[in-house]
C-alpha positions as a printed NumPy array, in Angstrom:
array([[  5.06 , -51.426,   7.21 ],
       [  7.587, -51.575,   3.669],
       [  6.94 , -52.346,   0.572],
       [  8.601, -55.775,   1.385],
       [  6.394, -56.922,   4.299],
       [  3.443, -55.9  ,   2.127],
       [  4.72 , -58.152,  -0.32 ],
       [  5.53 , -60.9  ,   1.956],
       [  2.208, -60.791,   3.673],
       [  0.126, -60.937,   0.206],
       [  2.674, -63.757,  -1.005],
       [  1.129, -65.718,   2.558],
       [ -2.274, -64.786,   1.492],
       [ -3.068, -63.18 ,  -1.521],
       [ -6.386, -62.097,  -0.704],
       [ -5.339, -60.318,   2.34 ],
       [ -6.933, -56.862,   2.531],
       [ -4.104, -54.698,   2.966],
       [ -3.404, -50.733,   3.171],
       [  0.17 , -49.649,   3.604],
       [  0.729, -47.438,   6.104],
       [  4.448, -45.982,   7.309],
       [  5.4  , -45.99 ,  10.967],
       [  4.737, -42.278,  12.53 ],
       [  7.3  , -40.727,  13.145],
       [  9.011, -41.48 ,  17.637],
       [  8.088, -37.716,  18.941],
       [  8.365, -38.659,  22.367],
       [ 12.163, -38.094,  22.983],
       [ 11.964, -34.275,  23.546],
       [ 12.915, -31.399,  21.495],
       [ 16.148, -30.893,  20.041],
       [ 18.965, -29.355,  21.758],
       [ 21.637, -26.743,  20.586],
       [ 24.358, -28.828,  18.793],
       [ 27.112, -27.36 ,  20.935],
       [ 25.174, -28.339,  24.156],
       [ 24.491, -32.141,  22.706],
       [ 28.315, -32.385,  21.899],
       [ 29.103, -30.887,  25.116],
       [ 26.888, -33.071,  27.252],
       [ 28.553, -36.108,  25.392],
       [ 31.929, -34.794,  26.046],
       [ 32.421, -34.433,  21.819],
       [ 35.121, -31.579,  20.811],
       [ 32.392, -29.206,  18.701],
       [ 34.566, -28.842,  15.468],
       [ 34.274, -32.761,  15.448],
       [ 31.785, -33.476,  12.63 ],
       [ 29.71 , -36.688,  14.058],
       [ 28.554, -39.653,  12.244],
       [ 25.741, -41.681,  14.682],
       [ 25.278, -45.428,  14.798],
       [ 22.196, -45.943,  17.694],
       [ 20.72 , -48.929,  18.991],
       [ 21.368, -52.214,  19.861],
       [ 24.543, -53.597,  18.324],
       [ 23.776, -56.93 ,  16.436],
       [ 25.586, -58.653,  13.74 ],
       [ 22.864, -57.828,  10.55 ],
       [ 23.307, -54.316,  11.427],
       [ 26.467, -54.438,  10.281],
       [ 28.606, -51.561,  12.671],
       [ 31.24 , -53.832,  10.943],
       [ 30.678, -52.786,   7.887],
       [ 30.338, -48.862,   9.015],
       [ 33.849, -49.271,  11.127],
       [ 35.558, -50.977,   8.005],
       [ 34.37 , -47.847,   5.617],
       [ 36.248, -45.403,   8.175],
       [ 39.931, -45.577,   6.643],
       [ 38.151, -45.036,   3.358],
       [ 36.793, -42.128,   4.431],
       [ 38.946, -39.223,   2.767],
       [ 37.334, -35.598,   4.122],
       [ 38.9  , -32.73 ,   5.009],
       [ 36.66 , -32.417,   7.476],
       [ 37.498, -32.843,  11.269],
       [ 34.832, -36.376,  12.229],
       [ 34.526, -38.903,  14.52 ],
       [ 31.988, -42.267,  14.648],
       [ 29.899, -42.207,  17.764],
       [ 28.301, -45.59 ,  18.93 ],
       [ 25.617, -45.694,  20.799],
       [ 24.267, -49.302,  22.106],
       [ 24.638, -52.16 ,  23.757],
       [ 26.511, -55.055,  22.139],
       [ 24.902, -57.944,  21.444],
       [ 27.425, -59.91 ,  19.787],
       [ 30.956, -60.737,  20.865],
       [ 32.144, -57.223,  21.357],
       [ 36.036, -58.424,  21.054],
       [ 34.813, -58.453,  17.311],
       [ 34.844, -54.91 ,  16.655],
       [ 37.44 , -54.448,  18.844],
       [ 39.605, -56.12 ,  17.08 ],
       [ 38.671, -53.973,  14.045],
       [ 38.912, -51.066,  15.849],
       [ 42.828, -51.873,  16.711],
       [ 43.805, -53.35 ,  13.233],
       [ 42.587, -49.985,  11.93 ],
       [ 44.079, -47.991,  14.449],
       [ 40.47 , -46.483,  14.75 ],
       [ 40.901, -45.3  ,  18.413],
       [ 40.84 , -41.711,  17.771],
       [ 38.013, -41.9  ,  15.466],
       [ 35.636, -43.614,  17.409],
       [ 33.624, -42.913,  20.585],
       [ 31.683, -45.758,  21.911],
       [ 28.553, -45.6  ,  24.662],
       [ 28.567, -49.161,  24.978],
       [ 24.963, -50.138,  27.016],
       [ 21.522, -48.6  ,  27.129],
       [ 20.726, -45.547,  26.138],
       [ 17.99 , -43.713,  28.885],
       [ 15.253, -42.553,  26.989],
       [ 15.886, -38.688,  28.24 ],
       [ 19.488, -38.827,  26.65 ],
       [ 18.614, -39.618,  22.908],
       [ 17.813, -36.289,  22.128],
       [ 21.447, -35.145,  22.832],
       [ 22.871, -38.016,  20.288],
       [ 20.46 , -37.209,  17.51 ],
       [ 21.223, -33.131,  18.231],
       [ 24.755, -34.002,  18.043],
       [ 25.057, -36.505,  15.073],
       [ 25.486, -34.685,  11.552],
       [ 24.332, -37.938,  10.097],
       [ 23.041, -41.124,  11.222],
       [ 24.375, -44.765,   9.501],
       [ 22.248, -47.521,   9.35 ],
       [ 24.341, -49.627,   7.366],
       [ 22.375, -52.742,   7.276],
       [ 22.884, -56.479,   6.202],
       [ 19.251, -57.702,   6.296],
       [ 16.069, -55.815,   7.534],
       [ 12.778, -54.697,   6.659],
       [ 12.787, -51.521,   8.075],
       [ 14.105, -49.539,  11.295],
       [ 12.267, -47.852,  13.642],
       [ 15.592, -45.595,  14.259],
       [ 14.525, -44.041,  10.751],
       [ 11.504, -42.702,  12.733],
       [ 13.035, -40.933,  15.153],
       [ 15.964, -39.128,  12.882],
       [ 13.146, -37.938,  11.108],
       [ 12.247, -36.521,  14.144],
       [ 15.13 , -35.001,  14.607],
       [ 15.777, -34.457,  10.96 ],
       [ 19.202, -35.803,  10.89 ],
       [ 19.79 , -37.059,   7.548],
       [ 20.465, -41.259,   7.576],
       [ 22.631, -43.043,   5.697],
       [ 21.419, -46.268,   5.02 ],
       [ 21.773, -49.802,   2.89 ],
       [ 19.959, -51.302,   0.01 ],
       [ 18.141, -53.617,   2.194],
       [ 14.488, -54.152,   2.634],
       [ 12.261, -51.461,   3.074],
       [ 14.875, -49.251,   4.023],
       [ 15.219, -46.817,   0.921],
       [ 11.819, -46.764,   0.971],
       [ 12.063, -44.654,   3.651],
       [ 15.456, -42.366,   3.017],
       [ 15.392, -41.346,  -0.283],
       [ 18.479, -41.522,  -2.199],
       [ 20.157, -38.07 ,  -1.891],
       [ 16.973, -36.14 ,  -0.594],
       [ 17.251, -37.222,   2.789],
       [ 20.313, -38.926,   2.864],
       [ 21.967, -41.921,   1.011],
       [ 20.618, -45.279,   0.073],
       [ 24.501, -47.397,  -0.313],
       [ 25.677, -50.992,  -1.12 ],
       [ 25.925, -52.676,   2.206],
       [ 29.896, -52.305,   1.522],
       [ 32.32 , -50.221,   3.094],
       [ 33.488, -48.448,   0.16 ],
       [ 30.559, -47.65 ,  -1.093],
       [ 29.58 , -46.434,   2.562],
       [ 33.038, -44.329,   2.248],
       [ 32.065, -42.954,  -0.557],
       [ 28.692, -41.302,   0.277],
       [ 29.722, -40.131,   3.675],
       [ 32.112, -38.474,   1.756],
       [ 30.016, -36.954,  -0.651],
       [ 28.121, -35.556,   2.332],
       [ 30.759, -33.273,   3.991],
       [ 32.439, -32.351,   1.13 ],
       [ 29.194, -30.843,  -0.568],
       [ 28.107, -29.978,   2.412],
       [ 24.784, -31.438,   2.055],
       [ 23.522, -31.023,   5.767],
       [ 21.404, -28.561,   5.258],
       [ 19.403, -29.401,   2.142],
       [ 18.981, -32.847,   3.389],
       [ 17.436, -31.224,   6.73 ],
       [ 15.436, -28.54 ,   5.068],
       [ 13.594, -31.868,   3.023],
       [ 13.427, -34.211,   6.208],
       [ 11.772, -31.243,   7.615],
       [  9.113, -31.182,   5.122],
       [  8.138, -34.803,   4.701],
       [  7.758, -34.984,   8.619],
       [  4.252, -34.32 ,   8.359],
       [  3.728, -37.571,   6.189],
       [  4.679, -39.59 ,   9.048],
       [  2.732, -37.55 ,  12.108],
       [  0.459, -39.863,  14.29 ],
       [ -2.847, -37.684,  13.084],
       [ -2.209, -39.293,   9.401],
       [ -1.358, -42.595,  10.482],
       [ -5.007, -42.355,  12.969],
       [ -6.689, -40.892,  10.142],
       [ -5.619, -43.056,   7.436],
       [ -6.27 , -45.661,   9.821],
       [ -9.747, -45.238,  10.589],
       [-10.113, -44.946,   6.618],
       [ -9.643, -47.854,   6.316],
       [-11.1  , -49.54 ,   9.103],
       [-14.097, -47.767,   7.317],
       [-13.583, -49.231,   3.66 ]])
């Protein structure tokens, strides 16, 4: 659980025995692949840098927000937005965004499920996943780009930054697309792939399933 639900459990019933625990890390979507075999399987020019948005497509989750930071976006680099979810809004929504912004040839969108077998070839392909949140407490995609160790981008919302911590394993923004510019460009123009990877890499063992069990039965014990 966060921070917040902690909170908003012991504000139900203060008396509440409670031990935080984070969710373990999803290590059940295969290894990952070469990142010119997860770009070619998804048909994605390699010299494209790629910025991920995964799961379900709802309005709190604010793709909005993510699309509307694109013009903003001012790197040299070579990049395109890859969705990856099934809408659950009105999808003429952020089509409509899409053609004010002329954002055609900057975004590549896998619009329905995503088979459990194929995730590993978005996450090996992304550069850098974007959660760029409205509301939430946490997000169980968080879980699996640690996984992965794809450094996440995500918003000041609920237990969120608890999770990615501001630039160690990616960015913690204002739910605003400027702001969401601004970061994203931070990250390919200081190229900060690989540091952000190398420290993902090291907390994964905080979130493995044999300290969660453990920690667990500790306090099952108390």
């Amino acid at each position: 659980m966060s921070d917040q639900v902690k909170n908003d459990v012991l504000s139900l019933n203060p008396a509440a025995n409670i031990k935080l625990l984070r969710h373990p890390i999803y290590d059940n979507y295969g290894l990952p692949v070469p990142v010119d075999d997860a770009k070619r399987k998804l048909s994605i020019d390699k010299d494209c840098k790629v910025i991920l948005f995964f799961g379900l497509i709802r309005k709190y989750k604010g793709l909005d927000l993510l699309l509307q930071a694109l013009p903003h976006i001012h790197t040299k680099q070579k990049f395109i937005l890859l969705i990856a979810g099934e809408c659950y809004d009105d999808k003429k929504y952020y089509t409509e965004i899409l053609s004010r912004l002329q954002l055609q040839n900057k975004v590549i969108w896998h619009d329905g499920f995503i088979p459990n077998e194929d995730i590993k070839y978005y996450f090996s392909a992304a550069n850098i996943l974007a959660l760029p949140y409205r509301t939430a407490t946490q997000s169980g995609v968080t879980q699996v780009a640690f996984h992965f160790t794809t450094p996440v981008l995500v918003t000041d919302v609920g237990g969120l930054g608890e999770i990615i911590h501001h630039n160690i394993f990616g960015y913690v923004s204002q739910p605003d697309p400027v702001a969401i510019a601004k970061w994203l460009d931070d990250y390919f123009e200081n190229n900060k792939e690989s540091g952000f990877r190398d420290e993902m890499a090291k907390e994964k063992y905080v979130y493995s399933w044999e300290n969660f069990t453990n920690a667990f039965i500790d306090f099952i014990n108390e």
